[in-house]
Tab-separated table of C-alpha atoms in Angstrom:
chain	number	residue	atom	x	y	z
K	1	MET	CA	-15.889	14.917	-13.059
K	2	THR	CA	-17.742	11.571	-12.917
K	3	THR	CA	-16.617	8.858	-10.698
K	4	ILE	CA	-16.691	5.059	-10.793
K	5	PRO	CA	-18.959	3.910	-7.923
K	6	PHE	CA	-17.238	3.113	-4.573
K	7	GLY	CA	-18.630	-0.240	-4.527
K	8	THR	CA	-17.487	-0.957	-8.106
K	9	ARG	CA	-13.869	0.113	-7.226
K	10	LEU	CA	-13.906	-2.218	-4.183
K	11	THR	CA	-15.422	-5.093	-6.350
K	12	ASN	CA	-12.114	-4.702	-8.552
K	13	GLY	CA	-9.802	-5.158	-5.720
K	14	SER	CA	-12.180	-8.010	-4.493
K	15	GLY	CA	-11.716	-9.777	-7.800
K	16	ILE	CA	-8.077	-9.750	-7.457
K	17	ALA	CA	-8.281	-11.016	-3.878
K	18	ALA	CA	-10.857	-13.883	-5.161
K	19	VAL	CA	-8.225	-15.030	-7.824
K	20	GLY	CA	-5.779	-15.015	-4.974
K	21	ALA	CA	-8.007	-17.207	-2.732
K	22	GLY	CA	-8.389	-19.549	-5.757
K	23	LEU	CA	-4.504	-19.802	-6.053
K	24	TRP	CA	-4.644	-20.584	-2.139
K	25	LYS	CA	-6.676	-23.791	-2.932
K	26	VAL	CA	-4.297	-25.003	-5.572
K	27	THR	CA	-2.048	-27.792	-4.435
K	28	PRO	CA	1.276	-26.191	-4.545
K	29	ASN	CA	4.466	-27.787	-6.319
K	30	HIS	CA	6.327	-30.154	-3.982
K	31	ARG	CA	9.998	-29.517	-4.340
K	32	PRO	CA	12.257	-32.540	-3.702
K	33	PHE	CA	14.233	-32.432	-0.494
K	34	THR	CA	16.590	-34.296	1.416
K	35	LEU	CA	16.166	-35.808	5.110
K	36	VAL	CA	19.561	-34.546	6.232
K	37	ASP	CA	18.993	-30.908	5.456
K	38	PRO	CA	18.941	-29.206	8.833
K	39	SER	CA	17.134	-26.111	7.467
K	40	ILE	CA	13.915	-28.226	7.394
K	41	MET	CA	14.294	-30.106	10.634
K	42	PHE	CA	12.597	-27.465	13.000
K	43	PRO	CA	9.773	-28.663	15.060
K	44	PHE	CA	6.259	-28.023	14.219
K	45	VAL	CA	4.530	-25.300	16.340
K	46	GLU	CA	0.738	-25.955	16.691
K	47	HIS	CA	-0.316	-22.411	17.971
K	48	GLU	CA	1.244	-19.607	16.129
K	49	LYS	CA	2.001	-16.312	17.754
K	50	ILE	CA	0.109	-14.410	15.187
K	51	SER	CA	-2.944	-16.401	13.583
K	52	THR	CA	-4.342	-15.849	10.300
K	53	THR	CA	-7.439	-14.274	11.968
K	54	VAL	CA	-5.199	-11.743	14.034
K	55	LEU	CA	-3.275	-11.017	10.786
K	56	PHE	CA	-6.344	-10.106	8.877
K	57	ILE	CA	-7.691	-7.642	11.886
K	58	VAL	CA	-4.394	-6.089	12.278
K	59	SER	CA	-3.542	-5.640	8.495
K	60	LEU	CA	-7.000	-4.848	7.192
K	61	VAL	CA	-9.745	-4.178	9.690
K	62	ALA	CA	-7.719	-1.862	12.009
K	63	PRO	CA	-6.218	0.234	9.185
K	64	ALA	CA	-9.712	0.599	7.622
K	65	VAL	CA	-11.264	1.880	10.808
K	66	ILE	CA	-8.179	4.252	11.281
K	67	ILE	CA	-8.491	5.790	7.950
K	68	PHE	CA	-12.167	6.243	8.481
K	69	PHE	CA	-11.913	8.182	11.716
K	70	VAL	CA	-8.871	10.272	10.407
K	71	VAL	CA	-10.691	11.569	7.444
K	72	MET	CA	-13.926	12.316	9.394
K	73	ILE	CA	-12.083	14.214	11.975
K	74	LEU	CA	-9.206	15.755	9.766
K	75	VAL	CA	-10.911	16.469	6.315
K	76	PRO	CA	-10.999	19.141	5.124
K	77	GLY	CA	-8.727	20.795	7.509
K	78	PRO	CA	-8.362	24.510	8.352
K	79	THR	CA	-7.882	25.603	4.744
K	80	ALA	CA	-11.798	25.436	4.175
K	81	PRO	CA	-13.007	29.087	4.265
K	82	ALA	CA	-15.805	29.895	6.891
K	83	GLY	CA	-19.267	29.565	5.473
K	84	THR	CA	-18.287	26.326	3.284
K	85	PRO	CA	-21.610	24.221	2.984
K	86	ARG	CA	-21.760	21.281	5.109
K	87	SER	CA	-22.704	19.319	2.123
K	88	LEU	CA	-19.509	20.300	0.361
K	89	ILE	CA	-17.466	19.401	3.271
K	90	PHE	CA	-19.071	15.984	3.620
K	91	LYS	CA	-18.534	15.204	-0.322
K	92	ARG	CA	-14.919	15.907	0.341
K	93	LYS	CA	-14.870	13.664	3.466
K	94	LEU	CA	-16.474	11.019	1.386
K	95	TRP	CA	-14.048	11.274	-1.570
K	96	GLU	CA	-10.966	11.029	0.979
K	97	TRP	CA	-12.564	8.131	2.691
K	98	ASN	CA	-13.276	6.400	-0.563
K	99	VAL	CA	-9.790	6.769	-1.785
K	100	GLY	CA	-8.315	5.863	1.373
K	101	TRP	CA	-10.051	2.385	1.449
K	102	LEU	CA	-9.614	1.949	-2.255
K	103	GLY	CA	-5.714	2.196	-1.871
K	104	LEU	CA	-5.808	-0.185	1.077
K	105	ALA	CA	-8.012	-2.673	-0.410
K	106	LEU	CA	-5.775	-2.588	-3.789
K	107	ALA	CA	-2.540	-3.129	-1.552
K	108	LEU	CA	-3.679	-6.124	0.368
K	109	ALA	CA	-5.559	-7.677	-2.882
K	110	LEU	CA	-2.327	-7.512	-4.799
K	111	SER	CA	-0.210	-8.864	-1.908
K	112	PHE	CA	-2.524	-11.724	-1.337
K	113	PHE	CA	-2.710	-12.417	-5.105
K	114	LEU	CA	1.031	-12.344	-5.747
K	115	THR	CA	2.015	-14.196	-2.467
K	116	GLN	CA	-0.382	-17.094	-2.992
K	117	GLY	CA	0.464	-17.491	-6.771
K	118	MET	CA	4.373	-17.557	-5.966
K	119	LYS	CA	3.773	-20.080	-3.089
K	120	SER	CA	1.951	-22.571	-5.441
K	121	MET	CA	4.478	-22.088	-8.176
K	122	PHE	CA	7.731	-22.540	-6.100
K	123	GLY	CA	6.635	-24.972	-3.593
K	124	LYS	CA	9.535	-24.380	-1.216
K	125	PRO	CA	9.636	-26.529	1.844
K	126	ARG	CA	9.062	-24.993	5.276
K	127	PRO	CA	11.784	-25.156	8.262
K	128	ASP	CA	9.383	-27.562	9.830
K	129	LEU	CA	8.764	-29.946	6.917
K	130	LEU	CA	10.162	-33.022	8.246
K	131	SER	CA	8.024	-32.663	11.534
K	132	ARG	CA	5.143	-32.595	9.413
K	133	CYS	CA	6.128	-35.226	6.946
K	134	ASN	CA	6.950	-38.243	9.263
K	135	PRO	CA	8.880	-39.575	6.405
K	136	ASP	CA	9.196	-43.595	5.748
K	137	THR	CA	12.788	-43.985	6.206
K	138	GLU	CA	12.693	-47.800	6.102
K	139	ASN	CA	11.801	-47.778	2.437
K	140	LEU	CA	13.973	-44.670	1.389
K	141	ALA	CA	15.105	-46.127	-1.707
K	142	ALA	CA	11.553	-46.285	-3.170
K	143	TYR	CA	11.151	-42.507	-2.832
K	144	VAL	CA	14.713	-41.533	-4.326
K	145	LEU	CA	14.608	-38.985	-7.191
K	146	GLY	CA	17.140	-38.658	-9.958
K	147	GLY	CA	20.843	-37.653	-9.509
K	148	TYR	CA	23.107	-39.762	-7.948
K	149	PRO	CA	21.527	-41.830	-5.276
K	150	ARG	CA	23.201	-42.159	-1.862
K	151	VAL	CA	20.673	-44.077	0.016
K	152	GLU	CA	23.077	-45.396	2.539
K	153	ASN	CA	23.446	-42.155	4.075
K	154	GLY	CA	20.281	-40.181	3.267
K	155	LEU	CA	21.853	-37.721	0.873
K	156	SER	CA	19.528	-38.449	-1.939
K	157	LEU	CA	16.762	-36.178	-2.959
K	158	VAL	CA	13.220	-37.688	-2.109
K	159	SER	CA	9.617	-36.768	-3.252
K	160	SER	CA	7.104	-35.814	-0.865
K	161	THR	CA	5.337	-39.373	-1.248
K	162	ILE	CA	7.638	-40.336	1.327
K	163	CYS	CA	5.501	-38.638	3.921
K	164	ARG	CA	3.433	-40.834	6.033
K	165	GLU	CA	1.185	-37.901	7.215
K	166	LYS	CA	-2.384	-38.336	6.434
K	167	ASP	CA	-3.379	-34.767	6.552
K	168	LYS	CA	-3.060	-33.617	2.823
K	169	ALA	CA	-3.469	-29.901	3.828
K	170	LYS	CA	-0.920	-30.072	6.549
K	171	ILE	CA	1.692	-31.469	3.833
K	172	ASP	CA	0.723	-28.835	1.210
K	173	ASP	CA	1.070	-26.146	3.523
K	174	GLY	CA	4.586	-27.448	4.424
K	175	PHE	CA	5.501	-26.526	0.746
K	176	SER	CA	4.425	-23.015	1.020
K	177	SER	CA	7.371	-21.238	2.443
K	178	PHE	CA	8.341	-18.776	-0.304
K	179	PRO	CA	7.324	-15.950	0.126
K	180	SER	CA	5.940	-15.355	3.700
K	181	GLY	CA	2.321	-14.327	3.504
K	182	HIS	CA	2.177	-12.966	6.947
K	183	SER	CA	5.288	-10.717	6.097
K	184	SER	CA	3.788	-9.522	2.632
K	185	TYR	CA	0.115	-9.039	3.866
K	186	SER	CA	1.245	-7.265	7.270
K	187	TRP	CA	3.670	-4.845	5.335
K	188	ALA	CA	1.156	-3.955	2.748
K	189	GLY	CA	-1.475	-3.060	5.224
K	190	MET	CA	0.845	-1.451	7.767
K	191	THR	CA	2.970	0.586	5.029
K	192	TYR	CA	0.079	1.709	3.646
K	193	LEU	CA	-1.489	3.060	6.857
K	194	ALA	CA	1.933	4.591	7.894
K	195	LEU	CA	2.035	6.524	4.486
K	196	PHE	CA	-1.635	7.461	5.010
K	197	LEU	CA	-0.899	8.816	8.598
K	198	ALA	CA	2.307	10.629	7.454
K	199	SER	CA	0.424	12.207	4.602
K	200	LYS	CA	-2.452	13.555	6.844
K	201	PHE	CA	-0.243	14.709	9.672
K	202	SER	CA	2.570	16.124	7.678
K	203	VAL	CA	5.133	13.663	8.800
K	204	ALA	CA	7.854	13.887	6.461
K	205	ILE	CA	11.622	15.036	6.218
K	206	PRO	CA	12.005	18.671	5.457
K	207	PHE	CA	12.975	19.738	1.922
K	208	LEU	CA	13.552	23.049	-0.040
K	209	LEU	CA	11.093	23.804	-2.602
K	210	PRO	CA	12.656	24.019	-6.128
K	211	PHE	CA	12.820	27.747	-7.144
K	212	PRO	CA	10.698	29.410	-8.288
K	213	TYR	CA	7.856	27.906	-6.610
K	214	SER	CA	6.497	28.997	-3.243
K	215	ASN	CA	5.045	26.851	-0.626
K	216	ASN	CA	2.271	29.492	-0.018
K	217	SER	CA	0.559	28.390	-2.983
K	218	PRO	CA	-3.240	28.240	-2.830
K	219	ALA	CA	-3.348	25.202	-4.912
K	220	ALA	CA	-2.753	23.176	-1.644
K	221	ASN	CA	-5.919	24.666	-0.021
K	222	ALA	CA	-9.256	22.733	0.323
K	223	TYR	CA	-11.390	25.387	-1.503
K	224	SER	CA	-11.092	28.857	-2.696
K	225	SER	CA	-13.256	31.302	-0.529
K	226	ASP	CA	-15.009	32.698	-3.764
K	227	GLY	CA	-15.224	29.390	-5.643
K	228	SER	CA	-12.504	30.426	-8.098
K	229	ALA	CA	-9.024	28.946	-8.528
K	230	TYR	CA	-7.697	31.601	-6.559
K	231	GLY	CA	-8.854	33.492	-3.387
K	232	PRO	CA	-10.447	36.882	-3.701
K	233	SER	CA	-7.211	38.690	-3.292
K	234	GLN	CA	-4.848	36.298	-4.862
K	235	SER	CA	-3.972	35.898	-8.648
K	236	PRO	CA	-1.340	34.244	-10.546
K	237	THR	CA	0.603	37.401	-11.024
K	238	LYS	CA	0.551	38.312	-7.443
K	239	GLU	CA	1.360	34.714	-6.488
K	240	PHE	CA	4.545	34.671	-8.608
K	241	SER	CA	5.322	38.391	-7.726
K	242	SER	CA	5.938	36.907	-4.165
K	243	ILE	CA	8.747	34.912	-5.327
K	244	VAL	CA	11.199	37.756	-5.093
K	245	ASN	CA	10.649	38.279	-1.508
K	246	TYR	CA	10.643	34.542	-0.781
K	247	SER	CA	13.907	34.037	-2.478
K	248	HIS	CA	15.496	36.328	0.066
K	249	VAL	CA	14.474	34.031	2.987
K	250	PRO	CA	17.220	32.154	4.253
K	251	LEU	CA	17.484	28.481	3.182
K	252	ARG	CA	17.298	27.166	6.766
K	253	LYS	CA	14.277	29.033	7.287
K	254	GLN	CA	12.190	27.524	4.412
K	255	ALA	CA	11.251	24.504	6.062
K	256	ALA	CA	11.225	22.739	9.359
K	257	ALA	CA	11.003	19.119	10.911
K	258	PRO	CA	7.719	18.090	12.253
K	259	PRO	CA	6.979	17.701	16.090
K	260	THR	CA	9.040	14.536	17.494
K	261	TYR	CA	5.631	13.082	18.913
K	262	LEU	CA	4.080	12.760	15.475
K	263	LEU	CA	6.758	10.157	14.511
K	264	ILE	CA	4.751	7.535	16.548
K	265	LEU	CA	1.916	7.756	14.195
K	266	PRO	CA	3.860	6.002	11.091
K	267	LEU	CA	6.334	4.251	13.257
K	268	THR	CA	3.623	2.436	15.326
K	269	PRO	CA	2.196	0.331	12.170
K	270	ILE	CA	5.784	-0.207	10.940
K	271	CYS	CA	6.787	-1.673	14.202
K	272	ALA	CA	3.687	-4.120	14.224
K	273	ALA	CA	4.786	-5.333	10.591
K	274	ILE	CA	8.185	-6.052	11.963
K	275	TYR	CA	6.775	-8.037	15.033
K	276	ILE	CA	4.304	-9.932	12.842
K	277	SER	CA	7.287	-10.882	10.384
K	278	SER	CA	9.699	-11.875	13.224
K	279	THR	CA	6.998	-14.333	14.572
K	280	ARG	CA	7.199	-16.449	11.317
K	281	PHE	CA	10.854	-17.016	12.012
K	282	SER	CA	10.463	-17.894	15.705
K	283	ASP	CA	7.538	-20.197	14.823
K	284	PHE	CA	9.676	-21.876	12.381
K	285	ARG	CA	7.218	-21.189	9.561
K	286	HIS	CA	9.838	-19.453	7.143
K	287	HIS	CA	13.151	-18.958	6.144
K	288	GLY	CA	15.004	-15.745	6.684
K	289	PHE	CA	14.996	-15.015	2.873
K	290	ASP	CA	11.251	-15.945	2.646
K	291	ILE	CA	10.306	-13.325	5.371
K	292	LEU	CA	12.535	-10.531	3.913
K	293	PHE	CA	11.217	-11.069	0.340
K	294	GLY	CA	7.757	-11.020	1.617
K	295	SER	CA	8.379	-7.893	3.547
K	296	LEU	CA	9.875	-6.132	0.727
K	297	MET	CA	7.209	-7.184	-1.826
K	298	GLY	CA	4.543	-5.991	0.632
K	299	LEU	CA	6.283	-2.580	1.259
K	300	LEU	CA	6.648	-1.888	-2.484
K	301	ILE	CA	2.933	-2.749	-3.205
K	302	ALA	CA	1.744	-0.460	-0.466
K	303	TYR	CA	3.927	2.597	-1.721
K	304	THR	CA	2.755	1.927	-5.333
K	305	THR	CA	-0.972	1.789	-4.467
K	306	PHE	CA	-0.785	4.762	-2.206
K	307	ARG	CA	0.952	6.818	-4.785
K	308	LEU	CA	-1.625	5.837	-7.309
K	309	TYR	CA	-4.341	7.680	-5.243
K	310	HIS	CA	-2.526	10.138	-3.059
K	311	LEU	CA	-0.236	13.146	-3.685
K	312	PRO	CA	3.330	13.293	-2.714
K	313	ILE	CA	3.701	13.366	1.237
K	314	ARG	CA	5.842	16.295	1.330
K	315	ARG	CA	4.185	18.543	-1.363
K	316	GLY	CA	0.392	17.337	-1.405
K	317	GLY	CA	-0.900	19.024	1.458
K	318	GLY	CA	-2.492	15.471	2.669
K	319	TRP	CA	-4.791	15.220	-0.083
K	320	SER	CA	-5.567	12.429	-2.363
K	321	TRP	CA	-5.684	12.873	-6.347
K	322	ALA	CA	-8.969	14.055	-7.599
K	323	PRO	CA	-11.449	11.736	-9.828
K	324	ARG	CA	-10.544	11.165	-13.473
K	325	SER	CA	-12.354	13.222	-16.217
K	326	PRO	CA	-15.580	11.740	-17.557
K	327	SER	CA	-14.177	11.310	-21.017
K	328	ARG	CA	-11.206	9.504	-19.795
K	329	ALA	CA	-12.597	7.459	-16.846
K	330	PHE	CA	-11.982	4.168	-18.615
K	331	GLY	CA	-8.851	4.958	-20.534
K	332	VAL	CA	-6.932	7.750	-22.414
K	333	GLY	CA	-5.779	5.932	-25.694
K	334	VAL	CA	-2.649	6.660	-27.441
K	335	GLY	CA	-1.662	10.449	-28.004
K	336	ARG	CA	-3.197	11.721	-24.651
K	337	ALA	CA	-1.347	12.588	-21.455
K	338	GLY	CA	-3.046	12.051	-18.237
K	339	TYR	CA	-6.623	11.454	-17.078
K	340	VAL	CA	-7.597	15.034	-16.443
K	341	VAL	CA	-8.615	17.644	-18.957
K	342	ASN	CA	-9.640	21.321	-18.690
K	343	GLU	CA	-13.198	20.510	-19.040
K	344	ASP	CA	-13.288	19.710	-15.310
K	345	ALA	CA	-13.157	23.413	-14.500
K	346	HIS	CA	-16.958	23.238	-14.575
K	347	PRO	CA	-17.702	19.876	-12.860
K	348	ARG	CA	-20.818	17.921	-12.943
K	349	LYS	CA	-23.229	17.881	-10.082
K	350	ASP	CA	-22.439	14.422	-9.114
K	351	ASP	CA	-18.841	15.277	-8.523
K	352	LEU	CA	-17.771	13.674	-5.211
K	353	GLU	CA	-14.473	15.674	-5.042
K	354	SER	CA	-15.907	19.217	-5.410
K	355	GLY	CA	-19.667	18.720	-4.835
K	356	GLY	CA	-20.626	20.330	-8.376
K	357	LYS	CA	-20.334	23.801	-6.884
K	358	TYR	CA	-16.717	24.765	-6.949
K	359	PRO	CA	-14.116	24.241	-9.691
K	360	ALA	CA	-12.232	21.052	-9.284
K	361	MET	CA	-8.696	20.953	-7.988
K	362	GLU	CA	-7.233	20.760	-11.571
K	363	SER	CA	-8.377	24.153	-12.415
K	364	SER	CA	-6.092	25.600	-9.694
K	365	ASP	CA	-3.163	23.626	-11.162
K	366	ALA	CA	-3.904	24.940	-14.388
K	367	GLY	CA	-3.850	28.488	-13.167
K	368	LEU	CA	-0.459	27.689	-11.604
K	369	ARG	CA	0.813	26.425	-14.791
K	370	ASP	CA	-0.377	29.403	-16.665
K	371	GLY	CA	1.239	31.667	-14.138
K	372	MET	CA	4.451	29.964	-14.556
K	373	SER	CA	4.427	30.469	-18.223
K	374	SER	CA	3.623	34.121	-18.094
K	375	SER	CA	6.182	34.673	-15.318
K	376	GLN	CA	8.745	32.955	-17.503
K	377	THR	CA	7.870	34.917	-20.546
K	378	GLN	CA	8.249	38.095	-18.719
K	379	ARG	CA	11.688	37.138	-17.545
């Protein structure tokens, strides 16, 4: 399988982030407000608990470094047979590193793009808007907008032109409350890291495999010792003949909970995201709904990008998906299902995932499917 170069993949994510940066420079919509609204009367905090620089380090730099070291230390794991060439092991590490960074970059780029776009469109006032604004209350009537004017008690809606603050950037930022950028960005990066660590360290809720599958399938191995879809002593027939014995194993013994200490791995980044989000409320930068929405958006984006490039945590053995087939690298068209075809049973020399020496992972999946078909036919 040929692969799109790593630099090209990151460039695509950078392009999305660049568009988001452009939206960041756009003057946001200034939603009309009233001077007697208590939700925008909070003081302006000069020094935020979590600055943009710290947010960038925690949400992007730290996860990228952790992903790199986890891949270099853990991949390919104990399933690689003795005597596997070091070049092949390094190429598997390179592929897992490539996909790990790609998913993280895409999650953060999408979060940044959507957040900045929505900030500019909605223009919702921040809780500290009036402190930034320094309104011209003596000429209130000149700034009243539409509706029924109640100038005498300040109940009327006014435009942002009532603000006497000369720093335009400060005023524009005062209309960027929805959604919370710190929340969406931190939850995107931290959720992705939590899912990545849970996958690599097998931290998941125990579950029962659907009959007649077996959790001893060789498809979850890194490589087969003889370079085939199955090991030297395994075959689809033998694999599925073991179902009979497996079916007599008590249900309670077919799965188990992971060690409790491993829970700290995914929980740590989640706790970091919670803290970062909470500071936006205590610093009077966002309303509660803005934070909740931004957090949920970042979480959903992270989950989606993780699943784009990684197998399910509970059943994927900690692996990422293999590269797309050469003939479907840039699309499949109508009438085709999926981005992988059987031609990948004999990969090219430049295949990062298999190193061009061993059959790709899809051939093992195909063997499993064939074994299932034959087993079902016999029954």
